[in-house]
Amino acid sequence: MALKIRLARAGSKKRPYYHVVVADVRSPRDGRFIEKLGSWNPMLDKDADRVVLNEERIKHWLANGALPTDRVLRFLDVAGIAKRPERSNPTKGEPGKKAQERLAEAKQAEEDAKTAAAEAEAAAAEAAAAPAEEAPAEEAATEEAAS
């Protein structure tokens, strides 16, 4: 029989309270359990005693092959009963594929706008320099037309 040390929900609607129990893996979450090993009240302040554990019985069940769930293993790690392995997922904080595509498109549009602005600035500088050179030729043309 495979055993788990897990949480069984108690408490009313929107007021959770959990019992730490050892149960057969096939039994429902809030259903039949073998033994109650502690409790967790997430509604209490973080500095209060939110987690109460019976360390002696937990050690007994761990020695007999019961496996704690991830949340219970966190509690056992804080209590110093069991060690929780460090998890590393460096890609968890990265945006998804579509968001990365949107960011790439935005960067490309920004670069295109910068190059267009630079080209427009260069054309404006050329246009500002060109009329100064053409102005005497135009004055001469208007003088010839006037005479």
Short mmCIF file of N, CA, C and O in Angstrom, two decimals:
data_model
loop_
_atom_site.label_atom_id
_atom_site.label_comp_id
_atom_site.label_asym_id
_atom_site.label_seq_id
_atom_site.Cartn_x
_atom_site.Cartn_y
_atom_site.Cartn_z
N MET A 1 0.85 -1.17 0.00
CA MET A 1 0.00 0.00 0.00
C MET A 1 0.89 1.23 0.00
O MET A 1 1.73 1.42 0.88
N ALA A 2 0.73 2.11 -1.01
CA ALA A 2 1.51 3.34 -1.12
C ALA A 2 0.89 4.42 -0.25
O ALA A 2 -0.32 4.65 -0.30
N LEU A 3 1.72 5.08 0.55
CA LEU A 3 1.23 6.08 1.48
C LEU A 3 1.77 7.46 1.13
O LEU A 3 2.89 7.59 0.65
N LYS A 4 0.97 8.47 1.39
CA LYS A 4 1.36 9.86 1.20
C LYS A 4 1.08 10.63 2.47
O LYS A 4 0.07 10.40 3.15
N ILE A 5 1.97 11.55 2.77
CA ILE A 5 1.70 12.53 3.82
C ILE A 5 1.24 13.77 3.08
O ILE A 5 2.00 14.37 2.32
N ARG A 6 -0.02 14.13 3.25
CA ARG A 6 -0.60 15.20 2.44
C ARG A 6 -1.57 16.04 3.26
O ARG A 6 -1.80 15.77 4.44
N LEU A 7 -2.11 17.05 2.62
CA LEU A 7 -3.06 17.95 3.26
C LEU A 7 -4.48 17.51 2.96
O LEU A 7 -4.79 17.13 1.83
N ALA A 8 -5.33 17.58 3.97
CA ALA A 8 -6.77 17.33 3.80
C ALA A 8 -7.48 18.62 4.20
O ALA A 8 -7.28 19.12 5.31
N ARG A 9 -8.27 19.17 3.30
CA ARG A 9 -8.90 20.45 3.57
C ARG A 9 -10.06 20.32 4.56
O ARG A 9 -10.87 19.40 4.48
N ALA A 10 -10.11 21.29 5.44
CA ALA A 10 -11.22 21.43 6.39
C ALA A 10 -11.57 22.91 6.39
O ALA A 10 -11.00 23.68 5.62
N GLY A 11 -12.45 23.33 7.23
CA GLY A 11 -12.80 24.75 7.28
C GLY A 11 -13.93 25.05 6.32
O GLY A 11 -14.30 24.26 5.46
N SER A 12 -14.47 26.24 6.47
CA SER A 12 -15.62 26.63 5.66
C SER A 12 -15.18 27.32 4.37
O SER A 12 -14.00 27.49 4.12
N LYS A 13 -16.16 27.75 3.61
CA LYS A 13 -15.90 28.41 2.33
C LYS A 13 -15.08 29.68 2.55
O LYS A 13 -15.42 30.50 3.41
N LYS A 14 -14.03 29.83 1.78
CA LYS A 14 -13.12 30.98 1.83
C LYS A 14 -12.41 31.14 3.18
O LYS A 14 -11.85 32.18 3.47
N ARG A 15 -12.43 30.12 4.00
CA ARG A 15 -11.72 30.11 5.28
C ARG A 15 -10.98 28.77 5.40
O ARG A 15 -11.36 27.90 6.18
N PRO A 16 -9.93 28.56 4.61
CA PRO A 16 -9.30 27.24 4.57
C PRO A 16 -8.56 26.89 5.86
O PRO A 16 -8.04 27.75 6.56
N TYR A 17 -8.55 25.62 6.13
CA TYR A 17 -7.82 25.04 7.25
C TYR A 17 -7.48 23.62 6.79
O TYR A 17 -8.33 22.93 6.24
N TYR A 18 -6.24 23.22 6.99
CA TYR A 18 -5.81 21.92 6.49
C TYR A 18 -5.27 21.05 7.61
O TYR A 18 -4.60 21.54 8.53
N HIS A 19 -5.55 19.76 7.51
CA HIS A 19 -4.97 18.76 8.40
C HIS A 19 -3.85 18.09 7.61
O HIS A 19 -4.01 17.77 6.43
N VAL A 20 -2.71 17.87 8.26
CA VAL A 20 -1.63 17.09 7.67
C VAL A 20 -1.91 15.64 8.07
O VAL A 20 -1.94 15.31 9.26
N VAL A 21 -2.15 14.80 7.07
CA VAL A 21 -2.54 13.41 7.34
C VAL A 21 -1.68 12.46 6.54
O VAL A 21 -1.07 12.84 5.54
N VAL A 22 -1.62 11.22 7.00
CA VAL A 22 -1.02 10.15 6.21
C VAL A 22 -2.19 9.31 5.70
O VAL A 22 -3.09 8.94 6.46
N ALA A 23 -2.20 9.09 4.38
CA ALA A 23 -3.33 8.39 3.77
C ALA A 23 -2.83 7.54 2.61
O ALA A 23 -1.74 7.75 2.07
N ASP A 24 -3.66 6.59 2.23
CA ASP A 24 -3.40 5.79 1.04
C ASP A 24 -3.53 6.71 -0.17
O ASP A 24 -4.39 7.60 -0.20
N VAL A 25 -2.69 6.54 -1.18
CA VAL A 25 -2.71 7.42 -2.34
C VAL A 25 -4.02 7.33 -3.11
O VAL A 25 -4.40 8.28 -3.81
N ARG A 26 -4.74 6.22 -2.96
CA ARG A 26 -5.98 6.03 -3.71
C ARG A 26 -7.19 6.67 -3.05
O ARG A 26 -8.23 6.84 -3.67
N SER A 27 -7.06 7.07 -1.79
CA SER A 27 -8.20 7.68 -1.11
C SER A 27 -8.34 9.14 -1.52
O SER A 27 -7.37 9.80 -1.87
N PRO A 28 -9.56 9.69 -1.47
CA PRO A 28 -9.77 11.08 -1.89
C PRO A 28 -9.08 12.07 -0.96
O PRO A 28 -8.72 11.74 0.17
N ARG A 29 -8.92 13.29 -1.44
CA ARG A 29 -8.19 14.32 -0.70
C ARG A 29 -8.74 14.52 0.71
O ARG A 29 -7.99 14.56 1.67
N ASP A 30 -10.04 14.68 0.81
CA ASP A 30 -10.66 14.93 2.11
C ASP A 30 -11.29 13.67 2.69
O ASP A 30 -12.05 13.73 3.65
N GLY A 31 -10.96 12.54 2.11
CA GLY A 31 -11.60 11.30 2.52
C GLY A 31 -10.85 10.58 3.62
O GLY A 31 -10.24 11.19 4.51
N ARG A 32 -10.86 9.25 3.52
CA ARG A 32 -10.31 8.41 4.57
C ARG A 32 -8.80 8.60 4.71
O ARG A 32 -8.08 8.68 3.72
N PHE A 33 -8.32 8.68 5.94
CA PHE A 33 -6.90 8.77 6.20
C PHE A 33 -6.54 7.82 7.33
O PHE A 33 -7.41 7.33 8.06
N ILE A 34 -5.26 7.56 7.48
CA ILE A 34 -4.80 6.61 8.49
C ILE A 34 -4.57 7.31 9.83
O ILE A 34 -5.01 6.84 10.87
N GLU A 35 -3.87 8.46 9.76
CA GLU A 35 -3.56 9.16 11.00
C GLU A 35 -3.39 10.64 10.73
O GLU A 35 -2.84 11.05 9.70
N LYS A 36 -3.82 11.48 11.66
CA LYS A 36 -3.63 12.92 11.58
C LYS A 36 -2.28 13.26 12.22
O LYS A 36 -2.01 12.86 13.35
N LEU A 37 -1.44 13.99 11.46
CA LEU A 37 -0.08 14.27 11.92
C LEU A 37 0.14 15.74 12.28
O LEU A 37 1.19 16.08 12.82
N GLY A 38 -0.79 16.60 11.95
CA GLY A 38 -0.62 18.01 12.25
C GLY A 38 -1.67 18.84 11.56
O GLY A 38 -2.67 18.31 11.06
N SER A 39 -1.43 20.16 11.52
CA SER A 39 -2.40 21.05 10.88
C SER A 39 -1.68 22.26 10.31
O SER A 39 -0.55 22.59 10.70
N TRP A 40 -2.37 22.94 9.39
CA TRP A 40 -1.86 24.18 8.78
C TRP A 40 -3.04 25.13 8.64
O TRP A 40 -4.05 24.79 8.03
N ASN A 41 -2.89 26.33 9.20
CA ASN A 41 -3.92 27.35 9.12
C ASN A 41 -3.36 28.53 8.33
O ASN A 41 -2.68 29.40 8.90
N PRO A 42 -3.60 28.60 7.01
CA PRO A 42 -3.04 29.69 6.21
C PRO A 42 -3.65 31.05 6.49
O PRO A 42 -3.13 32.06 6.03
N MET A 43 -4.73 31.10 7.26
CA MET A 43 -5.37 32.37 7.57
C MET A 43 -4.65 33.15 8.67
O MET A 43 -4.87 34.34 8.83
N LEU A 44 -3.78 32.49 9.42
CA LEU A 44 -3.04 33.17 10.48
C LEU A 44 -1.90 34.00 9.90
O LEU A 44 -1.47 33.77 8.76
N ASP A 45 -1.41 34.95 10.68
CA ASP A 45 -0.27 35.76 10.26
C ASP A 45 0.96 34.88 10.07
O ASP A 45 1.08 33.82 10.69
N LYS A 46 1.89 35.36 9.25
CA LYS A 46 3.08 34.56 8.96
C LYS A 46 3.96 34.37 10.20
O LYS A 46 4.66 33.38 10.31
N ASP A 47 3.93 35.32 11.12
CA ASP A 47 4.76 35.17 12.32
C ASP A 47 4.08 34.32 13.40
O ASP A 47 4.70 33.96 14.38
N ALA A 48 2.82 33.98 13.23
CA ALA A 48 2.11 33.12 14.18
C ALA A 48 2.42 31.65 13.88
O ALA A 48 3.07 31.32 12.88
N ASP A 49 1.97 30.76 14.74
CA ASP A 49 2.17 29.33 14.51
C ASP A 49 1.13 28.83 13.52
O ASP A 49 0.05 28.37 13.90
N ARG A 50 1.45 28.93 12.24
CA ARG A 50 0.52 28.48 11.20
C ARG A 50 0.55 26.98 11.06
O ARG A 50 -0.45 26.36 10.74
N VAL A 51 1.74 26.38 11.25
CA VAL A 51 1.92 24.95 11.03
C VAL A 51 2.21 24.28 12.37
O VAL A 51 3.10 24.71 13.11
N VAL A 52 1.45 23.24 12.66
CA VAL A 52 1.67 22.44 13.87
C VAL A 52 1.90 21.00 13.39
O VAL A 52 1.06 20.44 12.67
N LEU A 53 3.05 20.41 13.78
CA LEU A 53 3.39 19.07 13.31
C LEU A 53 3.74 18.17 14.49
O LEU A 53 4.37 18.62 15.46
N ASN A 54 3.38 16.90 14.39
CA ASN A 54 3.79 15.88 15.35
C ASN A 54 5.03 15.20 14.76
O ASN A 54 4.93 14.24 13.99
N GLU A 55 6.20 15.73 15.13
CA GLU A 55 7.45 15.30 14.50
C GLU A 55 7.74 13.82 14.70
O GLU A 55 8.21 13.15 13.77
N GLU A 56 7.46 13.31 15.87
CA GLU A 56 7.74 11.90 16.16
C GLU A 56 6.98 10.98 15.22
O GLU A 56 7.54 10.05 14.63
N ARG A 57 5.68 11.24 15.03
CA ARG A 57 4.87 10.39 14.16
C ARG A 57 5.23 10.59 12.68
O ARG A 57 5.18 9.63 11.90
N ILE A 58 5.59 11.81 12.32
CA ILE A 58 6.00 12.05 10.93
C ILE A 58 7.27 11.27 10.61
O ILE A 58 7.37 10.63 9.55
N LYS A 59 8.24 11.29 11.53
CA LYS A 59 9.47 10.51 11.32
C LYS A 59 9.15 9.01 11.22
O LYS A 59 9.74 8.30 10.41
N HIS A 60 8.21 8.55 12.03
CA HIS A 60 7.81 7.15 11.98
C HIS A 60 7.26 6.79 10.58
O HIS A 60 7.65 5.79 9.98
N TRP A 61 6.35 7.62 10.06
CA TRP A 61 5.75 7.32 8.78
C TRP A 61 6.74 7.49 7.63
O TRP A 61 6.69 6.74 6.65
N LEU A 62 7.65 8.45 7.74
CA LEU A 62 8.68 8.58 6.70
C LEU A 62 9.58 7.34 6.69
O LEU A 62 9.97 6.87 5.62
N ALA A 63 9.89 6.81 7.86
CA ALA A 63 10.71 5.60 7.96
C ALA A 63 9.97 4.40 7.38
O ALA A 63 10.60 3.46 6.87
N ASN A 64 8.64 4.41 7.43
CA ASN A 64 7.84 3.31 6.89
C ASN A 64 7.48 3.50 5.43
O ASN A 64 6.65 2.76 4.90
N GLY A 65 8.04 4.50 4.77
CA GLY A 65 7.86 4.63 3.32
C GLY A 65 6.83 5.62 2.85
O GLY A 65 6.55 5.68 1.65
N ALA A 66 6.27 6.41 3.73
CA ALA A 66 5.29 7.42 3.29
C ALA A 66 6.04 8.56 2.61
O ALA A 66 7.08 9.02 3.09
N LEU A 67 5.50 9.03 1.49
CA LEU A 67 6.12 10.13 0.75
C LEU A 67 5.31 11.41 0.94
O LEU A 67 4.10 11.41 0.73
N PRO A 68 5.97 12.51 1.34
CA PRO A 68 5.23 13.77 1.51
C PRO A 68 4.98 14.44 0.16
O PRO A 68 5.77 14.31 -0.77
N THR A 69 3.88 15.17 0.08
CA THR A 69 3.61 15.98 -1.11
C THR A 69 4.54 17.19 -1.07
O THR A 69 5.22 17.45 -0.07
N ASP A 70 4.57 17.97 -2.15
CA ASP A 70 5.48 19.10 -2.23
C ASP A 70 5.22 20.13 -1.14
O ASP A 70 6.14 20.61 -0.49
N ARG A 71 3.97 20.48 -0.91
CA ARG A 71 3.64 21.49 0.12
C ARG A 71 4.01 20.98 1.51
O ARG A 71 4.57 21.71 2.31
N VAL A 72 3.71 19.71 1.80
CA VAL A 72 4.05 19.16 3.11
C VAL A 72 5.57 19.08 3.26
O VAL A 72 6.12 19.34 4.34
N LEU A 73 6.27 18.77 2.17
CA LEU A 73 7.73 18.71 2.22
C LEU A 73 8.32 20.08 2.54
O LEU A 73 9.34 20.18 3.22
N ARG A 74 7.67 21.15 2.09
CA ARG A 74 8.11 22.50 2.45
C ARG A 74 8.01 22.70 3.96
O ARG A 74 8.91 23.24 4.60
N PHE A 75 6.89 22.26 4.54
CA PHE A 75 6.72 22.39 5.99
C PHE A 75 7.76 21.57 6.74
O PHE A 75 8.32 22.02 7.74
N LEU A 76 8.02 20.35 6.25
CA LEU A 76 8.99 19.47 6.91
C LEU A 76 10.41 20.04 6.79
O LEU A 76 11.22 19.89 7.71
N ASP A 77 10.70 20.69 5.68
CA ASP A 77 12.01 21.31 5.50
C ASP A 77 12.21 22.46 6.48
O ASP A 77 13.26 22.59 7.09
N VAL A 78 11.18 23.28 6.65
CA VAL A 78 11.26 24.40 7.60
C VAL A 78 11.41 23.86 9.03
O VAL A 78 12.17 24.42 9.84
N ALA A 79 10.73 22.77 9.33
CA ALA A 79 10.80 22.18 10.66
C ALA A 79 12.09 21.40 10.89
O ALA A 79 12.41 21.04 12.01
N GLY A 80 12.83 21.11 9.81
CA GLY A 80 14.09 20.38 9.94
C GLY A 80 13.92 18.87 9.98
O GLY A 80 14.83 18.16 10.37
N ILE A 81 12.77 18.37 9.57
CA ILE A 81 12.51 16.93 9.60
C ILE A 81 13.02 16.26 8.33
O ILE A 81 13.61 15.19 8.37
N ALA A 82 12.77 16.87 7.18
CA ALA A 82 13.19 16.32 5.91
C ALA A 82 13.81 17.42 5.06
O ALA A 82 13.54 18.61 5.28
N LYS A 83 14.61 17.06 4.09
CA LYS A 83 15.27 18.03 3.23
C LYS A 83 14.54 18.11 1.90
O LYS A 83 14.28 17.09 1.26
N ARG A 84 14.21 19.31 1.50
CA ARG A 84 13.55 19.53 0.21
C ARG A 84 14.61 19.92 -0.81
O ARG A 84 15.36 20.88 -0.60
N PRO A 85 14.72 19.19 -1.93
CA PRO A 85 15.74 19.54 -2.93
C PRO A 85 15.46 20.89 -3.57
O PRO A 85 14.30 21.28 -3.76
N GLU A 86 16.53 21.61 -3.88
CA GLU A 86 16.41 22.92 -4.49
C GLU A 86 15.95 22.75 -5.94
O GLU A 86 16.47 21.91 -6.66
N ARG A 87 15.00 23.56 -6.33
CA ARG A 87 14.51 23.51 -7.71
C ARG A 87 15.08 24.65 -8.50
O ARG A 87 15.24 25.75 -7.98
N SER A 88 15.38 24.39 -9.77
CA SER A 88 15.92 25.43 -10.63
C SER A 88 15.23 25.36 -11.98
O SER A 88 15.34 24.37 -12.70
N ASN A 89 14.50 26.40 -12.32
CA ASN A 89 13.86 26.49 -13.62
C ASN A 89 14.18 27.88 -14.18
O ASN A 89 13.41 28.82 -14.01
N PRO A 90 15.34 28.02 -14.84
CA PRO A 90 15.76 29.35 -15.29
C PRO A 90 14.88 29.95 -16.39
O PRO A 90 14.87 31.15 -16.58
N THR A 91 14.10 29.13 -17.08
CA THR A 91 13.26 29.65 -18.15
C THR A 91 11.86 30.01 -17.68
O THR A 91 11.05 30.47 -18.48
N LYS A 92 11.56 29.83 -16.39
CA LYS A 92 10.21 30.07 -15.90
C LYS A 92 9.80 31.53 -16.04
O LYS A 92 8.67 31.84 -16.38
N GLY A 93 10.73 32.45 -15.79
CA GLY A 93 10.41 33.87 -15.83
C GLY A 93 10.40 34.49 -17.21
O GLY A 93 10.04 35.65 -17.37
N GLU A 94 10.79 33.72 -18.23
CA GLU A 94 10.84 34.27 -19.58
C GLU A 94 9.43 34.33 -20.17
O GLU A 94 8.58 33.50 -19.87
N PRO A 95 9.19 35.33 -21.05
CA PRO A 95 7.88 35.40 -21.69
C PRO A 95 7.67 34.23 -22.65
O PRO A 95 8.62 33.60 -23.10
N GLY A 96 6.41 33.99 -23.01
CA GLY A 96 6.07 32.91 -23.93
C GLY A 96 6.47 33.23 -25.36
O GLY A 96 7.01 34.30 -25.67
N LYS A 97 6.22 32.29 -26.25
CA LYS A 97 6.64 32.42 -27.63
C LYS A 97 5.99 33.62 -28.32
O LYS A 97 6.66 34.40 -28.99
N LYS A 98 4.69 33.78 -28.14
CA LYS A 98 3.98 34.90 -28.78
C LYS A 98 4.48 36.24 -28.25
O LYS A 98 4.64 37.19 -29.01
N ALA A 99 4.70 36.32 -26.95
CA ALA A 99 5.19 37.57 -26.36
C ALA A 99 6.59 37.89 -26.87
O ALA A 99 6.90 39.06 -27.13
N GLN A 100 7.42 36.87 -27.03
CA GLN A 100 8.76 37.09 -27.58
C GLN A 100 8.67 37.58 -29.03
O GLN A 100 9.44 38.45 -29.44
N GLU A 101 7.72 37.04 -29.80
CA GLU A 101 7.53 37.50 -31.17
C GLU A 101 7.10 38.97 -31.19
O GLU A 101 7.57 39.75 -32.01
N ARG A 102 6.17 39.33 -30.29
CA ARG A 102 5.72 40.72 -30.21
C ARG A 102 6.87 41.66 -29.84
O ARG A 102 6.99 42.75 -30.41
N LEU A 103 7.72 41.23 -28.92
CA LEU A 103 8.87 42.05 -28.53
C LEU A 103 9.84 42.22 -29.70
O LEU A 103 10.38 43.31 -29.91
N ALA A 104 10.06 41.14 -30.45
CA ALA A 104 10.95 41.21 -31.60
C ALA A 104 10.38 42.15 -32.66
O ALA A 104 11.12 42.96 -33.26
N GLU A 105 9.07 42.08 -32.89
CA GLU A 105 8.43 42.98 -33.86
C GLU A 105 8.53 44.43 -33.40
O GLU A 105 8.78 45.33 -34.20
N ALA A 106 8.36 44.67 -32.12
CA ALA A 106 8.45 46.03 -31.59
C ALA A 106 9.87 46.57 -31.74
O ALA A 106 10.07 47.74 -32.11
N LYS A 107 10.87 45.72 -31.48
CA LYS A 107 12.27 46.15 -31.65
C LYS A 107 12.55 46.47 -33.11
O LYS A 107 13.20 47.46 -33.43
N GLN A 108 12.05 45.61 -34.00
CA GLN A 108 12.27 45.83 -35.43
C GLN A 108 11.61 47.13 -35.88
O GLN A 108 12.19 47.90 -36.64
N ALA A 109 10.39 47.39 -35.43
CA ALA A 109 9.69 48.63 -35.78
C ALA A 109 10.44 49.84 -35.23
O ALA A 109 10.55 50.87 -35.91
N GLU A 110 10.99 49.72 -34.04
CA GLU A 110 11.77 50.82 -33.45
C GLU A 110 13.03 51.10 -34.26
O GLU A 110 13.37 52.25 -34.53
N GLU A 111 13.71 50.03 -34.67
CA GLU A 111 14.92 50.19 -35.48
C GLU A 111 14.57 50.79 -36.84
O GLU A 111 15.30 51.66 -37.34
N ASP A 112 13.46 50.34 -37.45
CA ASP A 112 13.04 50.91 -38.74
C ASP A 112 12.71 52.39 -38.59
O ASP A 112 13.05 53.20 -39.46
N ALA A 113 12.08 52.76 -37.50
CA ALA A 113 11.75 54.17 -37.26
C ALA A 113 13.01 54.99 -37.09
O ALA A 113 13.10 56.12 -37.60
N LYS A 114 14.02 54.45 -36.41
CA LYS A 114 15.28 55.17 -36.22
C LYS A 114 15.99 55.37 -37.56
O LYS A 114 16.50 56.45 -37.84
N THR A 115 16.03 54.32 -38.38
CA THR A 115 16.71 54.45 -39.68
C THR A 115 15.94 55.41 -40.58
O THR A 115 16.56 56.20 -41.31
N ALA A 116 14.61 55.38 -40.54
CA ALA A 116 13.81 56.30 -41.35
C ALA A 116 14.04 57.74 -40.89
O ALA A 116 14.16 58.66 -41.71
N ALA A 117 14.13 57.94 -39.58
CA ALA A 117 14.38 59.28 -39.06
C ALA A 117 15.77 59.76 -39.46
O ALA A 117 15.96 60.93 -39.82
N ALA A 118 16.75 58.86 -39.42
CA ALA A 118 18.11 59.23 -39.82
C ALA A 118 18.16 59.57 -41.31
O ALA A 118 18.83 60.53 -41.72
N GLU A 119 17.46 58.80 -42.14
CA GLU A 119 17.42 59.07 -43.58
C GLU A 119 16.72 60.40 -43.85
O GLU A 119 17.17 61.18 -44.70
N ALA A 120 15.63 60.65 -43.13
CA ALA A 120 14.90 61.91 -43.32
C ALA A 120 15.77 63.09 -42.88
O ALA A 120 15.76 64.15 -43.53
N GLU A 121 16.52 62.93 -41.81
CA GLU A 121 17.41 63.99 -41.34
C GLU A 121 18.51 64.25 -42.35
O GLU A 121 18.85 65.39 -42.63
N ALA A 122 19.06 63.19 -42.93
CA ALA A 122 20.11 63.34 -43.94
C ALA A 122 19.55 64.01 -45.19
O ALA A 122 20.19 64.89 -45.79
N ALA A 123 18.34 63.63 -45.59
CA ALA A 123 17.71 64.25 -46.76
C ALA A 123 17.41 65.72 -46.50
O ALA A 123 17.60 66.58 -47.39
N ALA A 124 17.01 66.04 -45.30
CA ALA A 124 16.73 67.44 -44.95
C ALA A 124 18.02 68.25 -44.95
O ALA A 124 18.04 69.41 -45.40
N ALA A 125 19.12 67.66 -44.49
CA ALA A 125 20.40 68.36 -44.50
C ALA A 125 20.85 68.59 -45.94
O ALA A 125 21.39 69.66 -46.28
N GLU A 126 20.65 67.61 -46.80
CA GLU A 126 21.01 67.76 -48.21
C GLU A 126 20.14 68.82 -48.88
O GLU A 126 20.61 69.63 -49.67
N ALA A 127 18.87 68.80 -48.55
CA ALA A 127 17.94 69.78 -49.12
C ALA A 127 18.28 71.19 -48.63
O ALA A 127 18.16 72.15 -49.39
N ALA A 128 18.71 71.31 -47.41
CA ALA A 128 19.09 72.62 -46.89
C ALA A 128 20.37 73.12 -47.55
O ALA A 128 20.52 74.32 -47.79
N ALA A 129 21.27 72.22 -47.86
CA ALA A 129 22.53 72.61 -48.51
C ALA A 129 22.33 72.85 -50.00
O ALA A 129 22.96 73.73 -50.58
N ALA A 130 21.47 72.13 -50.65
CA ALA A 130 21.26 72.24 -52.10
C ALA A 130 20.64 73.58 -52.49
O ALA A 130 21.10 74.20 -53.45
N PRO A 131 19.62 74.13 -51.84
CA PRO A 131 19.05 75.41 -52.27
C PRO A 131 20.06 76.55 -52.16
O PRO A 131 20.02 77.49 -52.93
N ALA A 132 20.99 76.48 -51.23
CA ALA A 132 21.99 77.53 -51.11
C ALA A 132 22.87 77.57 -52.35
O ALA A 132 23.30 78.62 -52.80
N GLU A 133 23.15 76.42 -52.92
CA GLU A 133 23.96 76.36 -54.13
C GLU A 133 23.14 76.75 -55.36
O GLU A 133 23.64 77.36 -56.29
N GLU A 134 21.88 76.40 -55.39
CA GLU A 134 21.04 76.66 -56.54
C GLU A 134 20.46 78.07 -56.52
O GLU A 134 20.04 78.58 -57.56
N ALA A 135 20.47 78.72 -55.41
CA ALA A 135 19.87 80.05 -55.29
C ALA A 135 20.52 81.07 -56.24
O ALA A 135 19.80 81.80 -56.93
N PRO A 136 21.85 81.16 -56.37
CA PRO A 136 22.40 82.13 -57.33
C PRO A 136 22.02 81.80 -58.77
O PRO A 136 21.77 82.70 -59.57
N ALA A 137 21.92 80.56 -59.11
CA ALA A 137 21.54 80.18 -60.47
C ALA A 137 20.09 80.57 -60.72
O ALA A 137 19.74 81.04 -61.81
N GLU A 138 19.24 80.42 -59.73
CA GLU A 138 17.83 80.79 -59.88
C GLU A 138 17.70 82.31 -59.99
O GLU A 138 16.90 82.83 -60.78
N GLU A 139 18.53 83.07 -59.24
CA GLU A 139 18.46 84.53 -59.31
C GLU A 139 18.90 85.01 -60.69
O GLU A 139 18.31 85.91 -61.26
N ALA A 140 19.91 84.33 -61.22
CA ALA A 140 20.36 84.69 -62.55
C ALA A 140 19.29 84.38 -63.58
O ALA A 140 19.08 85.15 -64.52
N ALA A 141 18.59 83.27 -63.40
CA ALA A 141 17.54 82.89 -64.34
C ALA A 141 16.39 83.88 -64.26
O ALA A 141 15.80 84.27 -65.28
N THR A 142 16.05 84.35 -63.06
CA THR A 142 14.95 85.32 -62.93
C THR A 142 15.36 86.69 -63.47
O THR A 142 14.55 87.40 -64.01
N GLU A 143 16.63 87.04 -63.36
CA GLU A 143 17.11 88.31 -63.91
C GLU A 143 17.08 88.28 -65.43
O GLU A 143 16.73 89.29 -66.06
N GLU A 144 17.44 87.18 -66.03
CA GLU A 144 17.41 87.05 -67.48
C GLU A 144 15.97 87.10 -67.98
O GLU A 144 15.68 87.68 -69.03
N ALA A 145 15.05 86.50 -67.25
CA ALA A 145 13.67 86.49 -67.66
C ALA A 145 13.06 87.88 -67.51
O ALA A 145 12.20 88.27 -68.30
N ALA A 146 13.54 88.65 -66.56
CA ALA A 146 13.01 89.99 -66.34
C ALA A 146 13.50 90.94 -67.44
O ALA A 146 12.82 91.89 -67.79
N SER A 147 14.65 90.72 -68.01
CA SER A 147 15.18 91.65 -69.01
C SER A 147 14.74 91.41 -70.40
O SER A 147 13.90 90.94 -70.92
#
